[in-house]
XYZ file of C-alpha atoms in Angstrom:
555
model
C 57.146 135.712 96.736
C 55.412 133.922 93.814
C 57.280 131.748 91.160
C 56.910 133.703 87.932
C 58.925 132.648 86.080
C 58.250 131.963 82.551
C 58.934 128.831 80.289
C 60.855 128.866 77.053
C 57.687 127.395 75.479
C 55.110 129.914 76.279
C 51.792 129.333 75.363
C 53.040 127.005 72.373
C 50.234 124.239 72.146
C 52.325 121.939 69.864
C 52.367 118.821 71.870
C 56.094 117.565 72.470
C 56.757 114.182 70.496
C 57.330 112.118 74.007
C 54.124 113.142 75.003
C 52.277 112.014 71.652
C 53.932 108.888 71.654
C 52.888 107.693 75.312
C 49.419 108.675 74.384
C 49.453 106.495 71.604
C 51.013 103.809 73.578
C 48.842 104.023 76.082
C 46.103 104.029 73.583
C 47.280 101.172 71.456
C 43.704 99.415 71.425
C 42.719 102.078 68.879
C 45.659 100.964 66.305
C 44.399 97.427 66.464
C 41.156 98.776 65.948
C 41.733 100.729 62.932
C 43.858 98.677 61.152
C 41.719 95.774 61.399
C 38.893 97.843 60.120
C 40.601 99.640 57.616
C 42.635 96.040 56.389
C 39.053 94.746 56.250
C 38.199 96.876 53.808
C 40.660 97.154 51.927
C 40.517 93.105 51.636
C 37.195 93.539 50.348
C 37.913 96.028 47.774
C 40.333 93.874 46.135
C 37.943 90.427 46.710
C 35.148 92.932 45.260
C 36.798 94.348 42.214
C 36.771 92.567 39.296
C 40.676 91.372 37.898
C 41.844 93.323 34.812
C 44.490 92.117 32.543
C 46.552 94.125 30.049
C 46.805 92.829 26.228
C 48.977 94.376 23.678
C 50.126 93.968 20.198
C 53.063 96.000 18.246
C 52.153 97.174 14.352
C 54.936 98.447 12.141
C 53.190 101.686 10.311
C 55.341 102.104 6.452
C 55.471 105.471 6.186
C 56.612 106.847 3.108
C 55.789 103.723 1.283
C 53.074 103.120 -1.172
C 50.266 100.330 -0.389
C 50.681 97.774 -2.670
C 54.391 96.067 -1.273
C 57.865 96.729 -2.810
C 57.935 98.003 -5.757
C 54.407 98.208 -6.510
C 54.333 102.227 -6.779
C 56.764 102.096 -9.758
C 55.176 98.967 -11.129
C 51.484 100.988 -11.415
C 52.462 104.413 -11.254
C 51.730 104.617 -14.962
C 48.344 102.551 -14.356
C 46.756 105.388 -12.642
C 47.582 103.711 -8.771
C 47.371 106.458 -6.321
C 48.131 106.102 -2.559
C 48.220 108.358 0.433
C 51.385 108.140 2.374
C 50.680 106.925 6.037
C 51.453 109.315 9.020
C 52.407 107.473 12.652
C 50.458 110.106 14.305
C 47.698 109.822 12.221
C 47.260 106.618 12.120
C 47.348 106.228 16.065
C 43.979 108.466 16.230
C 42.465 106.340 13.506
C 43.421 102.949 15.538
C 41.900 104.626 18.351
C 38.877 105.785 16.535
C 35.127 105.106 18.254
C 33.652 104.495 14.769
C 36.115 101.573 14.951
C 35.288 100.186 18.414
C 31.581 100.305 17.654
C 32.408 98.349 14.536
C 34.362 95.850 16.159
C 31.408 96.062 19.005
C 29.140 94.363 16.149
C 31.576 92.039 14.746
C 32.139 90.479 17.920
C 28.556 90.646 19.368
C 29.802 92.646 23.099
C 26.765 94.591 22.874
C 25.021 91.226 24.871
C 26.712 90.233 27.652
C 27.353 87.541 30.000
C 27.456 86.901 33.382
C 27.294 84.571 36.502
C 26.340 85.460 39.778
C 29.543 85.203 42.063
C 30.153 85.808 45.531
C 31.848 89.084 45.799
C 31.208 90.125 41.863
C 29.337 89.413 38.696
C 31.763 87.076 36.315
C 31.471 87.911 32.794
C 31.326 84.811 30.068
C 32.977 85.209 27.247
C 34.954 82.469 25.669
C 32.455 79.694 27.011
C 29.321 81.646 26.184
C 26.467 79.316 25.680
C 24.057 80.873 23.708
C 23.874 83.327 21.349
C 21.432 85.780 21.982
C 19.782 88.583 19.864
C 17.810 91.263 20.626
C 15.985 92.129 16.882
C 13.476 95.039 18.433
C 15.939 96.887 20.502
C 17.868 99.688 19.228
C 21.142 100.154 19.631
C 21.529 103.099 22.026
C 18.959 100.855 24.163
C 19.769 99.026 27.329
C 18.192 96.184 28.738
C 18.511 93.426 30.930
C 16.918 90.310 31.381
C 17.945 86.757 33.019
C 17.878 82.912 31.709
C 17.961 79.560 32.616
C 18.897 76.418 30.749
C 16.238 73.904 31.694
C 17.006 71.440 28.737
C 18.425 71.273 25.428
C 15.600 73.108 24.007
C 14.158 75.583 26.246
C 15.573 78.665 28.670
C 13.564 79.976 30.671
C 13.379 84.074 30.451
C 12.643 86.681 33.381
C 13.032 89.648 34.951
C 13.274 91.886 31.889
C 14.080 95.524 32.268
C 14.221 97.720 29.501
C 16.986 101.665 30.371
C 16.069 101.274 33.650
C 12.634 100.763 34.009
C 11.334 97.153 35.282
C 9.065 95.138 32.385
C 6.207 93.372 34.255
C 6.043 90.015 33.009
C 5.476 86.115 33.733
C 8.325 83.273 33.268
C 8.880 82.852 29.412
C 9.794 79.688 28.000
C 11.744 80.256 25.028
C 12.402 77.310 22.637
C 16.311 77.137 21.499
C 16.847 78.042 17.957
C 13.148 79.834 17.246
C 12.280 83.721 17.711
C 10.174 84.484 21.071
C 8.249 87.239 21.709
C 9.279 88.764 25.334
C 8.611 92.325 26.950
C 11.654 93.441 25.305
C 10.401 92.770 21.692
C 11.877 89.561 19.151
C 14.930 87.865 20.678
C 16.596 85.100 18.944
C 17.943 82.290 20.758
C 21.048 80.040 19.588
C 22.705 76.936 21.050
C 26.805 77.254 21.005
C 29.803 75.542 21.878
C 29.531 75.573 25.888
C 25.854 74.730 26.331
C 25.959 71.384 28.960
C 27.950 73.681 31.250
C 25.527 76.259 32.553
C 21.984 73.749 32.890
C 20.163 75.496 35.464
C 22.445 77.969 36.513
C 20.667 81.511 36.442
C 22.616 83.819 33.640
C 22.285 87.531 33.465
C 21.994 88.856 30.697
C 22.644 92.467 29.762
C 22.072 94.579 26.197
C 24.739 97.804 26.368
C 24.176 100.593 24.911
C 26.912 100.352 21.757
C 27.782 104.275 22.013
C 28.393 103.966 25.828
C 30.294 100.932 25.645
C 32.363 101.527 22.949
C 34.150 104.414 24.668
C 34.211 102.734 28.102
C 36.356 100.319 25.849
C 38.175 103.130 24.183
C 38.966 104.895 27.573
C 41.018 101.551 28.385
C 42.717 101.257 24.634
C 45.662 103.037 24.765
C 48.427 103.418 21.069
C 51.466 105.669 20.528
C 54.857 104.638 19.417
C 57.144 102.776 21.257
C 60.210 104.948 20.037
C 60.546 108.790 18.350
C 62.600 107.788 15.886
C 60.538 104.735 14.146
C 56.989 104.468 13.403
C 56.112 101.389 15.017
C 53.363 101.624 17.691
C 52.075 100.089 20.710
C 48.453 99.045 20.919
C 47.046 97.824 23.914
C 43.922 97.256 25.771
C 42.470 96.389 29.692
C 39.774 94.503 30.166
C 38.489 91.636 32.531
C 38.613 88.916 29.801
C 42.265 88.382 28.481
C 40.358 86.331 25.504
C 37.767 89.486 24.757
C 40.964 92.083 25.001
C 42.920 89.893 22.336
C 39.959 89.672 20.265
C 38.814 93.093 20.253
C 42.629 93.805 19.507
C 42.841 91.744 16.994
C 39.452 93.094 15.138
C 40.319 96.699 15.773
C 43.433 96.045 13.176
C 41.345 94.338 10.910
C 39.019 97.094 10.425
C 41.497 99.845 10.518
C 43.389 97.944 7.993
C 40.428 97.492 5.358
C 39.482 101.497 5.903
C 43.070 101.908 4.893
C 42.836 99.941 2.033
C 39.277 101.660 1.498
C 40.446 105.079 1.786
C 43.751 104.802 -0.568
C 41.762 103.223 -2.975
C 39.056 105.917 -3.105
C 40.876 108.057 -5.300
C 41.000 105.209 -7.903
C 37.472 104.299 -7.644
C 36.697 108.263 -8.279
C 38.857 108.325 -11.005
C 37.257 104.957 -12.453
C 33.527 106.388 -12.267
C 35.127 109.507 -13.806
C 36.864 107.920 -16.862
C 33.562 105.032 -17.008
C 30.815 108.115 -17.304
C 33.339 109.843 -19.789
C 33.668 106.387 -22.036
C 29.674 106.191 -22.358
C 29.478 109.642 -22.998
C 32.566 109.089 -25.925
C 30.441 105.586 -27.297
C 27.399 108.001 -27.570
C 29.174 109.970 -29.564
C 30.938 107.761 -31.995
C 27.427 105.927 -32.558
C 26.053 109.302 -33.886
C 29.041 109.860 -35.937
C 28.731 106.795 -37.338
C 25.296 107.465 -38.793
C 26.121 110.743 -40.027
C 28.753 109.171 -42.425
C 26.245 106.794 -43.159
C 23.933 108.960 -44.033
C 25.824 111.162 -46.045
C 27.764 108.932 -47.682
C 24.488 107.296 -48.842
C 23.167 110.684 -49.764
C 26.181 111.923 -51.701
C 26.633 108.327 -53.906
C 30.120 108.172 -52.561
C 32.302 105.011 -51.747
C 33.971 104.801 -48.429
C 37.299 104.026 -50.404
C 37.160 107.181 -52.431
C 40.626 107.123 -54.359
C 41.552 110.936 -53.299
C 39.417 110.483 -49.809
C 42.405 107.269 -48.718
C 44.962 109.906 -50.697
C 44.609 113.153 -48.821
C 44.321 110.247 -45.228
C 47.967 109.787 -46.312
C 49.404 112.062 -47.076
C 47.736 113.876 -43.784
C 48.459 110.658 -41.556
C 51.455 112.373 -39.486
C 49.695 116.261 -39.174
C 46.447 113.837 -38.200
C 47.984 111.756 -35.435
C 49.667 114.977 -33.925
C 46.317 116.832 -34.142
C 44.645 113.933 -32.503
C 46.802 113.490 -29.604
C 46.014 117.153 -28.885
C 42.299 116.737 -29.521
C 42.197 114.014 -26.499
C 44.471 115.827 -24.344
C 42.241 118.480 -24.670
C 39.235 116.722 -24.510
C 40.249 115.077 -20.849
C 41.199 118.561 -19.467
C 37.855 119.911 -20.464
C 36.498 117.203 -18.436
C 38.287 117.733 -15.401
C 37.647 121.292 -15.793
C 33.861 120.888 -15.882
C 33.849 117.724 -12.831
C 36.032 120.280 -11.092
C 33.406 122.758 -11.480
C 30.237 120.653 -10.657
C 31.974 119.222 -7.691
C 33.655 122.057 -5.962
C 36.324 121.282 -3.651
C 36.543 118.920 -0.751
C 36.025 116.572 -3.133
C 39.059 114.169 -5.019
C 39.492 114.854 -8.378
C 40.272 112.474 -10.717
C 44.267 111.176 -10.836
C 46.395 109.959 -13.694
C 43.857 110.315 -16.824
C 46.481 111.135 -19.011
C 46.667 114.695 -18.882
C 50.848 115.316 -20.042
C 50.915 118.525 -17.688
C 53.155 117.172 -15.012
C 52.467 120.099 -12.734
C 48.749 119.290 -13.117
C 48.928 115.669 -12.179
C 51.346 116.194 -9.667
C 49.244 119.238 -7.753
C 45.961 116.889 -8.073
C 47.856 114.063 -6.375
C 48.690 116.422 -3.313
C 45.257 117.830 -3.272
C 43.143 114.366 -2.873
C 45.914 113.105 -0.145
C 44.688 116.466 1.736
C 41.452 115.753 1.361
C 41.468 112.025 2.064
C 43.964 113.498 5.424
C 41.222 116.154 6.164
C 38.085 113.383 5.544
C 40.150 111.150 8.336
C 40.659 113.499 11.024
C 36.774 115.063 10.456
C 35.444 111.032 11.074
C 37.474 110.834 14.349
C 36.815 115.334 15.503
C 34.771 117.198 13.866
C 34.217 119.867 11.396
C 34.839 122.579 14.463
C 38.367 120.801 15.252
C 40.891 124.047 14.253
C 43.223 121.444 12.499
C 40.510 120.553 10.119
C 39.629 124.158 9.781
C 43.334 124.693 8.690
C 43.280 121.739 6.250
C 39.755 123.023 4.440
C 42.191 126.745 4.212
C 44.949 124.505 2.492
C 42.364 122.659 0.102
C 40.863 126.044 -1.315
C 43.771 127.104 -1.792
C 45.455 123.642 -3.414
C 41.752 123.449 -5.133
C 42.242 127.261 -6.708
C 45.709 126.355 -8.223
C 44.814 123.333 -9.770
C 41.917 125.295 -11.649
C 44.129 127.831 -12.296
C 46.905 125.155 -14.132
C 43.965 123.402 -16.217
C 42.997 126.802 -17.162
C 46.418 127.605 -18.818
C 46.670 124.087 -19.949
C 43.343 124.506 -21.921
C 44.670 127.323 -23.559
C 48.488 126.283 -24.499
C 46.174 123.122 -26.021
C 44.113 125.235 -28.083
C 46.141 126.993 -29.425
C 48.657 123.877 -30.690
C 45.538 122.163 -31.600
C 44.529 125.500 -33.924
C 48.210 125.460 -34.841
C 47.840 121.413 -36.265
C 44.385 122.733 -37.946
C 46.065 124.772 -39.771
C 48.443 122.625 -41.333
C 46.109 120.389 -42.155
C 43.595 123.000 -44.104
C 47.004 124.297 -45.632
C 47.743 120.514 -47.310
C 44.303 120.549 -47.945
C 44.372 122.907 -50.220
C 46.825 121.749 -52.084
C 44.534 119.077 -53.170
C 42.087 121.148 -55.803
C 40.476 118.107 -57.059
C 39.219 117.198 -53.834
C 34.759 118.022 -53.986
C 33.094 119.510 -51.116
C 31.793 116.320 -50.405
C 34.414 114.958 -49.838
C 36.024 117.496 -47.573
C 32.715 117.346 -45.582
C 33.693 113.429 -45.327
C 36.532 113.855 -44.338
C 35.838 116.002 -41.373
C 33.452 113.600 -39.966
C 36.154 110.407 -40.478
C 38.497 113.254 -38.775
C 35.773 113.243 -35.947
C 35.023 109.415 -35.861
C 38.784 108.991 -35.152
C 39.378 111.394 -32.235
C 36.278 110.358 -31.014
C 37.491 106.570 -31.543
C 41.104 107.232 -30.169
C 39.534 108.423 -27.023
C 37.306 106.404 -26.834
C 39.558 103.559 -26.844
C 42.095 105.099 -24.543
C 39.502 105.785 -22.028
C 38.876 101.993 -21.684
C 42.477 101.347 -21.497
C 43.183 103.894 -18.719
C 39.658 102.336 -17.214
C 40.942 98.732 -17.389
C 44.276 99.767 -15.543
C 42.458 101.987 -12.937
C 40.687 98.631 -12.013
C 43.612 96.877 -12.658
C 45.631 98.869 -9.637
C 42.618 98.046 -7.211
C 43.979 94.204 -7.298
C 46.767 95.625 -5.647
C 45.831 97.012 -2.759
C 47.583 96.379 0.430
C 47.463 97.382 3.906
C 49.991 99.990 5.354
C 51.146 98.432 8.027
C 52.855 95.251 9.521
C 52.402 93.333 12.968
C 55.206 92.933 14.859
C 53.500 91.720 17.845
C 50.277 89.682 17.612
C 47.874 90.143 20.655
C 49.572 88.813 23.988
C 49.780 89.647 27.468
C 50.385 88.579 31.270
C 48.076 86.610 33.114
C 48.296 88.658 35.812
C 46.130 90.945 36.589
C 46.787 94.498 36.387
C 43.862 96.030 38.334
C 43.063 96.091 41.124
C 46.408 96.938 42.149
C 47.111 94.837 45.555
C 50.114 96.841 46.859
C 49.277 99.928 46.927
C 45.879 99.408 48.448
C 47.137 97.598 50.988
C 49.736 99.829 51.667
C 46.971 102.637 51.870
C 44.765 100.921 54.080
C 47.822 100.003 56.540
C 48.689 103.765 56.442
C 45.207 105.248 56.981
C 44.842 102.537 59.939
C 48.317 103.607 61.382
C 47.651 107.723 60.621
C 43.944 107.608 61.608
C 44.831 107.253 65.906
C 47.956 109.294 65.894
C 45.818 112.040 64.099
C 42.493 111.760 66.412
C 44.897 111.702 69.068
C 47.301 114.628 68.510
C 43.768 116.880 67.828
C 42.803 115.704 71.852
C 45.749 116.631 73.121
C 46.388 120.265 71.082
C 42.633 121.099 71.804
C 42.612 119.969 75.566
C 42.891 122.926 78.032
C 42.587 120.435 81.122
C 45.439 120.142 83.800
C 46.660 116.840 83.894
C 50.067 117.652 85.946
C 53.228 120.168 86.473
C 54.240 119.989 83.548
C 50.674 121.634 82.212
C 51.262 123.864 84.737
C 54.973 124.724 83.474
C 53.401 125.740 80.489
C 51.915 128.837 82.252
C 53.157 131.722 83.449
C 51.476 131.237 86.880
C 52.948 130.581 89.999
C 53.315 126.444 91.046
C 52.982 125.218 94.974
C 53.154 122.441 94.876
C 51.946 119.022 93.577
C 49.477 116.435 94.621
C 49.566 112.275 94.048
C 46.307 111.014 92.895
C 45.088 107.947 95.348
C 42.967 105.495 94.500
C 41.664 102.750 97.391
C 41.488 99.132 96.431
C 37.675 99.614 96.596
C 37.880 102.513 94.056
C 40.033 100.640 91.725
C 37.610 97.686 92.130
C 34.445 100.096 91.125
C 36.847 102.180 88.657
C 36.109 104.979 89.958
C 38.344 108.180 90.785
C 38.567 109.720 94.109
């Protein structure tokens, strides 16, 4: 009777682990195989791949401080200084900034590039550049590339010009060393630097970038945030393939962010010094026509300008006049903020510490422009679509519409004290019945010449310490950490390609060879045979003569 008996395995086709390791034992060629290929390559991804080294640098942000140094803010708060409080946050996204990048792009000259042929890669020259190169046609989105050749101490050879993508037909130029030539590409500019002797008739290629495109390729490998929560000092750092271009670019990328600081806290001040320098002509302009109205009716009326009961009446209204001018200026300098407020709208600073007494006024116009300078700063590095900024212009209307609202009432509490001083003065006036109507006219226009005077004269005060408070502009923050780094290179990373390619080489046969086995439905032997639920006779030996073995063939 047949043998049907079944197996516990069934018609499982997972291969038992025995049976997958004698395969790949008696397949072992393939290992050697793949790892050899797959080390190979691997070898020449690293040899291929140019080395990238990390430079950082720490930088202490002062929040909370004013620019300027200890105890500057006290020193000049009463000179008109005004200065926006740094935020760590912020200031990350502005040391990130493209604008930046770009601008240390120029400063540096990276837009042309070096480079000598190599084996396996291009190497890039940067510290021992030879020449410096300019391209005075191109513009700066362009891209071109073009190669040179020392031949002597006053002539490189120029060729193969190409100009965003598209070859430039043209013969060999001989360029002469510190002259303008005229090539495919438009006017370059050729300069003999430091390193020249080195690279005599070595071929150079030379590239033009594209400044937009390779300022964010550089800002995709600049990295910043703090190094701790709880302080504000924070970590700058940058990869590149030149350890000497990555501290330089480091280096210039403070520098610039430091003198927009400085530009941007002072910007308030500068408003506020065009504001109180347009105000001061308009006040001389003023006084000169007051001046030749008391002239001019003095001459007219035959009176002195020490009229005994004129200099009297001065007197005896010296204290009721002072008071009366005080409010007269104050007034006067609200009205102007009132009507620059007006022409200017908001998003725009108003100007700070002109002497208006209304604390709350002062104090709400200092809040508004460090909004505005905040929202200004995040629209250069987003947009005006970014949802933050669209909260901050929310905030400034509504900062803006107070402010207007406090002049407002200031205006009027001024009016009516300065109606209140009038007043006493027309009441001690009349006191004084031997004074003429001449005289009374007189003295309205000397009471005119000296508000217009006294303002006039505090104007260029306030003016001179406005300017004064520029002087002391500092930066807000402090390096810790100059530029440094390693000198070994962090890209590519050796390890874990190797360790990849050994893996793939090792996982490649055991994977090509567990699919043969799971997807053969040949019988190789009883124990294929056990598999089935068929009935098993017996078994066979496969025989080979010596002839058959010689001709490796199978009987």
């Amino acid at each position: 009777m047949p043998n049907t008996k079944s197996t516990k395995k069934g018609n499982n086709n997972i291969i038992p682990i025995g049976d997958l390791i004698f395969h790949c034992i008696k397949r072992w060629y393939w290992f050697v195989i793949t790892l050899a290929i797959a080390s190979g390559i691997a070898v020449y991804k690293i040899k291929s791949t140019p080395p990238k080294y990390v430079r950082y640098a720490e930088i202490l942000i002062k929040e909370g401080e004013q620019s300027g140094g200890a105890g500057t803010g006290s020193t000049f708060k009463e000179l008109g200084s005004s200065r926006t409080t740094a935020n760590a946050e912020n200031e990350i996204l502005a040391l990130q900034s493209v604008e930046n990048m770009k601008e240390a792009i120029r400063r540096l000259g990276l837009e042309i590039e070096f480079k000598a042929y190599g084996k396996f890669y291009d190497g890039i020259i940067y510290v021992h550049r030879p020449l410096k190169i300019k391209a005075l046609s191109l513009r700066e989105r362009d891209i071109a590339q073009f190669t040179a050749v020392i031949t002597s101490d006053s002539t490189v050879i120029l060729k193969n010009f190409s100009l965003n993508g598209e070859e430039l037909q043209s013969d060999e130029i001989a360029a002469t060393i510190g002259d303008t030539t005229s090539t495919p590409l438009g006017e370059i500019s050729i300069e003999k630097i430091g390193h020249f002797d080195m690279f005599k008739e070595q071929e150079l290629y030379i590239e033009k970038h594209n400044i937009d495109r390779l300022a964010n390729s550089f800002c995709n490998d600049l990295k910043a945030g703090l190094t701790n929560e709880e302080t504000s000092v924070v970590n700058i750092s940058i990869k590149d393939i030149s350890t000497e271009r990555a501290t330089d670019i480091l280096r210039t990328i403070i520098e610039i962010y430091n003198e927009k600081w400085v530009e941007e806290s002072n910007y308030t001040t500068i408003k506020t010094a065009e504001f109180i320098k347009g105000r001061a002509d308009d006040i001389r302009r003023e006084l000169e026509e007051i001046d030749r109205e008391i002239a001019k009716f003095r001459g007219s009326n035959k009176l002195s300008k020490n009229t005994k009961n004129t200099l009297v009446k001065e007197a005896e209204e010296s204290k009721e006049s002072e008071q009366l001018l005080a409010l007269e200026n104050e007034l006067e300098l609200a009205n102007f903020i009132k009507s620059y407020m007006a022409k200017n709208g908001s998003k725009e600073i108003i100007p700070a510490n002109t002497g208006i007494k209304a604390n709350s006024v002062e104090t709400l116009i200092e809040s508004y422009n460090a909004k505005v300078l905040d929202r200004n700063r995040l629209v250069a590095n987003s947009s005006e679509n970014n949802p933050v900024v669209k909260d901050y212009d929310k905030d400034i209307e509504a900062m803006f519409a107070g402010i207007k609202s406090a002049i407002d009432s200031h205006v009027k509490d001024l009016k009516k004290q300065v109606n209140g001083a009038k007043k006493e003065i027309e009441s001690s006036r009349a006191k004084l019945t031997s004074t003429t109507n001449s005289e009374k006219e007189l003295q309205t226009l000397i009471r005119q010449q000296k508000v217009k005077n006294a303002l006039y004269l505090f104007l260029l005060q306030k003016l001179e310490e406005t300017e004064l408070s520029k002087e002391f502009s500092a930066s807000n923050n402090r390096i810790l950490i100059p530029p440094t780094g390693s000198n070994t290179p962090v890209e590519p990373m050796k390890k874990p390609i190797i360790m990849l390619a050994l893996i793939i080489g090792f996982m490649l046969p055991i994977t090509v060879i567990f699919i043969r086995e799971i997807t053969n439905r040949k019988v190789r032997g009883r124990r294929d045979l056990e598999k089935l639920n068929i009935p098993f006779l017996g078994e066979l030996p496969l025989y080979k003569s010596k002839k058959q073995k010689k001709n490796g063939k199978d009987n």
